[in-house]
């Protein structure tokens, strides 16, 4: 089975966080600057939940207004379509996106 075969298989995403599923392109567009991969994801040897959760801060900054939320929804659904996700439960915690 090839990678392409796997991508074509229908999938179900039962636990997905909106802020943790945004594309780097979306975050860059919303922030108006380039974003390094290390700003959005931890290294493979990360063992700290606090460090992991810090990576949600930047995407969260993109979700503080109606336009950001609407575009985020489309961004995530676009990515899911590319992987043939046919059902998804996307979680969203509005209080966590307020200015800090
Ligand atoms: Zn969760």
XYZ file of N, CA, C and O and ligand atoms in Angstrom:
401
model
N 0.843 -1.181 0.000
C 0.000 0.000 0.000
C 0.891 1.248 0.000
O 1.795 1.343 0.821
N 0.622 2.156 -0.868
C 1.439 3.368 -0.963
C 0.859 4.481 -0.087
O -0.277 4.390 0.387
N 1.640 5.529 0.084
C 1.169 6.705 0.836
C -0.065 7.288 0.164
O -1.012 7.683 0.834
N -0.070 7.304 -1.151
C -1.222 7.823 -1.895
C -2.469 6.974 -1.640
O -3.580 7.496 -1.527
N -2.286 5.656 -1.576
C -3.414 4.757 -1.278
C -3.995 5.071 0.102
O -5.213 5.083 0.288
N -3.104 5.314 1.061
C -3.551 5.606 2.433
C -4.309 6.932 2.462
O -5.347 7.057 3.107
N -3.791 7.926 1.750
C -4.462 9.239 1.711
C -5.867 9.095 1.135
O -6.810 9.727 1.609
N -6.032 8.235 0.160
C -7.344 8.065 -0.495
C -8.365 7.344 0.390
O -9.568 7.472 0.181
N -7.909 6.600 1.378
C -8.845 5.864 2.240
C -9.736 6.838 3.009
O -9.259 7.843 3.531
N -11.035 6.572 3.121
C -11.899 7.433 3.931
C -11.504 7.342 5.409
O -11.171 6.259 5.898
N -11.535 8.501 6.073
C -11.108 8.542 7.475
C -12.118 9.282 8.342
O -12.881 10.099 7.861
N -12.053 8.983 9.643
C -12.888 9.646 10.641
C -11.960 10.282 11.673
O -11.052 9.628 12.165
N -12.194 11.546 11.956
C -11.382 12.277 12.942
C -12.282 12.581 14.135
O -13.125 13.477 14.079
N -12.104 11.833 15.223
C -13.014 11.961 16.358
C -12.559 12.961 17.414
O -13.320 13.317 18.306
N -11.328 13.418 17.341
C -10.844 14.343 18.372
C -9.829 15.280 17.740
O -8.660 14.937 17.606
N -10.300 16.448 17.359
C -9.452 17.387 16.649
C -9.661 18.769 17.261
O -10.787 19.196 17.484
N -8.580 19.460 17.574
C -8.677 20.810 18.138
C -8.483 21.826 17.021
O -7.492 21.761 16.290
N -9.411 22.769 16.920
C -9.344 23.762 15.850
C -7.992 24.467 15.833
O -7.341 24.547 14.788
N -7.554 24.960 16.996
C -6.306 25.726 17.040
C -5.077 24.856 16.782
O -4.051 25.357 16.350
N -5.191 23.575 17.025
C -4.053 22.694 16.809
C -4.042 22.056 15.432
O -3.168 21.257 15.126
N -4.993 22.420 14.601
C -5.109 21.784 13.284
C -4.960 22.764 12.139
O -5.174 22.407 10.982
N -4.584 23.994 12.438
C -4.463 25.005 11.388
C -3.189 24.800 10.578
O -2.165 24.391 11.114
N -3.269 25.109 9.312
C -2.078 24.987 8.465
C -1.118 26.138 8.761
O -1.527 27.218 9.207
N 0.149 25.888 8.531
C 1.143 26.954 8.716
C 0.847 28.124 7.788
O 1.003 29.273 8.164
N 0.369 27.833 6.595
C 0.028 28.888 5.642
C -1.069 29.795 6.207
O -1.014 31.017 6.062
N -2.052 29.193 6.831
C -3.137 29.971 7.429
C -2.594 30.876 8.533
O -2.914 32.066 8.595
N -1.788 30.319 9.414
C -1.238 31.096 10.534
C -0.385 32.247 9.991
O -0.481 33.383 10.466
N 0.418 31.968 8.988
C 1.263 33.021 8.404
C 0.407 34.134 7.792
O 0.698 35.318 7.958
N -0.646 33.750 7.102
C -1.517 34.748 6.482
C -2.171 35.620 7.548
O -2.206 36.841 7.435
N -2.667 34.985 8.583
C -3.364 35.737 9.642
C -2.420 36.628 10.433
O -2.786 37.726 10.846
N -1.199 36.158 10.672
C -0.244 36.937 11.456
C 0.530 37.926 10.598
O 1.190 38.823 11.129
N 0.507 37.728 9.291
C 1.212 38.638 8.393
C 2.721 38.496 8.435
O 3.453 39.450 8.191
N 3.179 37.301 8.756
C 4.623 37.042 8.778
C 4.884 35.553 8.586
O 3.976 34.734 8.732
N 6.128 35.229 8.252
C 6.484 33.825 8.138
C 6.575 33.215 9.533
O 6.955 33.895 10.495
N 6.230 31.950 9.622
C 6.234 31.239 10.901
C 7.078 29.983 10.741
O 6.845 29.185 9.831
N 8.045 29.829 11.620
C 8.897 28.636 11.570
C 8.170 27.416 12.108
O 7.303 27.530 12.978
N 8.524 26.248 11.577
C 7.902 24.998 12.025
C 8.031 24.824 13.534
O 7.119 24.353 14.203
N 9.179 25.259 14.086
C 9.427 25.112 15.525
C 8.508 26.006 16.365
O 8.345 25.771 17.563
N 7.883 27.005 15.732
C 6.945 27.851 16.467
C 5.585 27.163 16.632
O 4.784 27.568 17.478
N 5.323 26.163 15.801
C 4.019 25.510 15.809
C 4.048 24.076 16.321
O 2.999 23.503 16.606
N 5.234 23.484 16.412
C 5.280 22.099 16.877
C 6.528 21.853 17.714
O 7.558 22.500 17.521
N 6.404 20.927 18.632
C 7.525 20.572 19.503
C 8.421 19.562 18.789
O 8.033 18.955 17.796
N 9.590 19.369 19.343
C 10.488 18.356 18.791
C 9.964 16.962 19.161
O 9.140 16.816 20.069
N 10.434 15.963 18.451
C 9.965 14.593 18.674
C 10.258 14.085 20.089
O 9.575 13.183 20.578
N 11.260 14.658 20.752
C 11.621 14.173 22.085
C 11.001 15.012 23.215
O 11.410 14.893 24.366
N 10.000 15.803 22.893
C 9.334 16.633 23.908
C 8.603 15.748 24.923
O 7.861 14.847 24.549
N 8.813 16.006 26.199
C 8.114 15.261 27.250
C 7.339 16.195 28.175
O 6.820 15.753 29.203
N 7.266 17.469 27.814
C 6.606 18.452 28.672
C 5.251 18.860 28.095
O 5.169 19.392 26.989
N 4.190 18.596 28.871
C 2.858 19.013 28.426
C 2.792 20.534 28.320
O 2.207 21.063 27.376
N 3.418 21.240 29.244
C 3.406 22.710 29.219
C 4.053 23.228 27.928
O 3.536 24.139 27.279
N 5.177 22.629 27.568
C 5.867 23.037 26.340
C 4.984 22.729 25.121
O 4.895 23.510 24.189
N 4.339 21.586 25.147
C 3.444 21.194 24.050
C 2.297 22.192 23.907
O 1.983 22.652 22.809
N 1.685 22.543 25.035
C 0.535 23.453 25.000
C 0.922 24.867 24.578
O 0.097 25.597 24.029
N 2.176 25.253 24.801
C 2.652 26.573 24.354
C 2.510 26.717 22.840
O 2.334 27.817 22.334
N 2.558 25.603 22.142
C 2.487 25.654 20.672
C 1.083 25.984 20.173
O 0.895 26.203 18.977
N 0.130 26.021 21.076
C -1.224 26.420 20.697
C -1.403 27.941 20.790
O -2.395 28.472 20.320
N -0.456 28.625 21.421
C -0.594 30.077 21.614
C -0.648 30.841 20.291
O -1.521 31.681 20.087
N 0.290 30.574 19.421
C 0.357 31.302 18.153
C -0.889 31.071 17.289
O -1.511 32.041 16.832
N -1.290 29.822 17.065
C -2.532 29.610 16.306
C -3.734 30.265 16.980
O -4.625 30.798 16.310
N -3.746 30.257 18.319
C -4.848 30.871 19.045
C -4.976 32.357 18.759
O -6.083 32.908 18.769
N -3.855 33.000 18.471
C -3.887 34.429 18.141
C -4.625 34.688 16.827
O -5.033 35.806 16.560
N -4.775 33.655 16.021
C -5.443 33.788 14.715
C -6.958 33.640 14.828
O -7.668 33.807 13.842
N -7.438 33.318 16.020
C -8.853 32.968 16.195
C -9.596 33.949 17.091
O -10.560 33.575 17.744
N -9.147 35.166 17.112
C -9.729 36.132 18.053
C -10.803 37.025 17.454
O -11.275 37.942 18.105
N -11.142 36.790 16.191
C -12.239 37.568 15.613
C -13.046 36.671 14.664
O -12.661 35.531 14.366
N -14.179 37.195 14.228
C -15.102 36.407 13.412
C -14.450 35.935 12.113
O -14.590 34.777 11.717
N -13.714 36.823 11.479
C -13.056 36.465 10.221
C -12.046 35.337 10.437
O -11.984 34.389 9.657
N -11.260 35.443 11.499
C -10.275 34.404 11.789
C -10.927 33.056 12.048
O -10.461 32.024 11.560
N -12.007 33.076 12.791
C -12.707 31.820 13.090
C -13.290 31.200 11.828
O -13.183 29.995 11.599
N -13.911 32.034 10.997
C -14.509 31.512 9.770
C -13.438 30.929 8.846
O -13.568 29.804 8.358
N -12.359 31.682 8.653
C -11.286 31.201 7.778
C -10.621 29.960 8.353
O -10.204 29.075 7.615
N -10.510 29.890 9.675
C -9.905 28.717 10.320
C -10.726 27.466 10.031
O -10.186 26.405 9.753
N -12.045 27.608 10.112
C -12.914 26.468 9.822
C -12.680 25.945 8.410
O -12.530 24.738 8.198
N -12.620 26.870 7.467
C -12.381 26.453 6.080
C -10.989 25.845 5.909
O -10.811 24.879 5.172
N -10.016 26.428 6.602
C -8.641 25.910 6.494
C -8.572 24.465 6.954
O -7.994 23.614 6.273
N -9.169 24.183 8.096
C -9.126 22.817 8.631
C -9.905 21.862 7.729
O -9.446 20.761 7.423
N -11.075 22.290 7.269
C -11.869 21.404 6.405
C -11.166 21.136 5.077
O -11.235 20.027 4.542
N -10.473 22.158 4.562
C -9.711 21.983 3.319
C -8.632 20.916 3.513
O -8.460 20.022 2.672
N -7.919 21.001 4.623
C -6.870 20.010 4.907
C -7.462 18.613 5.052
O -6.906 17.632 4.556
N -8.605 18.529 5.717
C -9.240 17.226 5.909
C -9.711 16.635 4.579
O -9.609 15.431 4.354
N -10.216 17.481 3.712
C -10.663 16.995 2.405
C -9.494 16.397 1.629
O -9.638 15.368 0.985
N -8.340 17.038 1.736
C -7.154 16.537 1.035
C -6.743 15.151 1.526
O -6.102 14.405 0.804
N -7.119 14.819 2.778
C -6.784 13.504 3.332
C -7.995 12.574 3.355
O -7.970 11.528 3.993
N -9.064 12.996 2.684
C -10.302 12.224 2.590
C -10.919 11.903 3.952
O -11.352 10.785 4.198
N -10.917 12.894 4.831
C -11.634 12.761 6.101
C -13.114 12.988 5.791
O -13.494 14.032 5.264
N -13.939 11.994 6.106
C -15.355 12.079 5.751
C -16.241 12.449 6.941
O -17.426 12.727 6.790
N -15.672 12.429 8.139
C -16.420 12.825 9.344
C -15.419 13.353 10.352
O -14.334 12.779 10.520
N -15.779 14.462 11.027
C -14.853 15.026 11.999
C -15.608 15.677 13.149
O -16.669 16.268 12.955
N -15.045 15.572 14.341
C -15.545 16.295 15.506
C -14.448 17.271 15.908
O -13.427 16.882 16.473
N -14.679 18.542 15.570
C -13.681 19.586 15.805
C -14.020 20.316 17.094
O -15.140 20.801 17.261
N -13.079 20.354 18.012
C -13.275 21.008 19.304
C -12.789 22.441 19.261
O -11.876 22.771 18.525
N -13.404 23.260 20.113
C -13.108 24.678 20.115
C -13.396 25.228 21.507
O -14.461 24.962 22.068
N -12.458 25.950 22.090
C -12.625 26.500 23.446
C -12.483 28.026 23.392
O -11.377 28.542 23.582
N -13.560 28.743 23.108
C -13.482 30.202 22.954
C -12.763 30.931 24.090
O -11.998 31.863 23.812
N -12.931 30.576 25.373
C -12.237 31.338 26.427
C -10.721 31.322 26.288
O -10.040 32.222 26.752
N -10.182 30.296 25.650
C -8.724 30.209 25.551
C -8.144 31.129 24.481
O -6.936 31.253 24.363
N -9.005 31.799 23.706
C -8.504 32.650 22.629
C -8.552 34.130 22.960
O -8.268 34.963 22.132
N -8.951 34.453 24.173
C -8.986 35.862 24.568
C -7.570 36.404 24.662
O -6.617 35.655 24.841
N -7.457 37.727 24.584
C -6.154 38.368 24.791
C -5.671 38.063 26.203
O -6.451 38.040 27.136
N -4.404 37.808 26.323
C -3.846 37.512 27.656
C -2.965 38.644 28.096
O -2.405 39.352 27.381
Zn -8.174 17.097 23.176
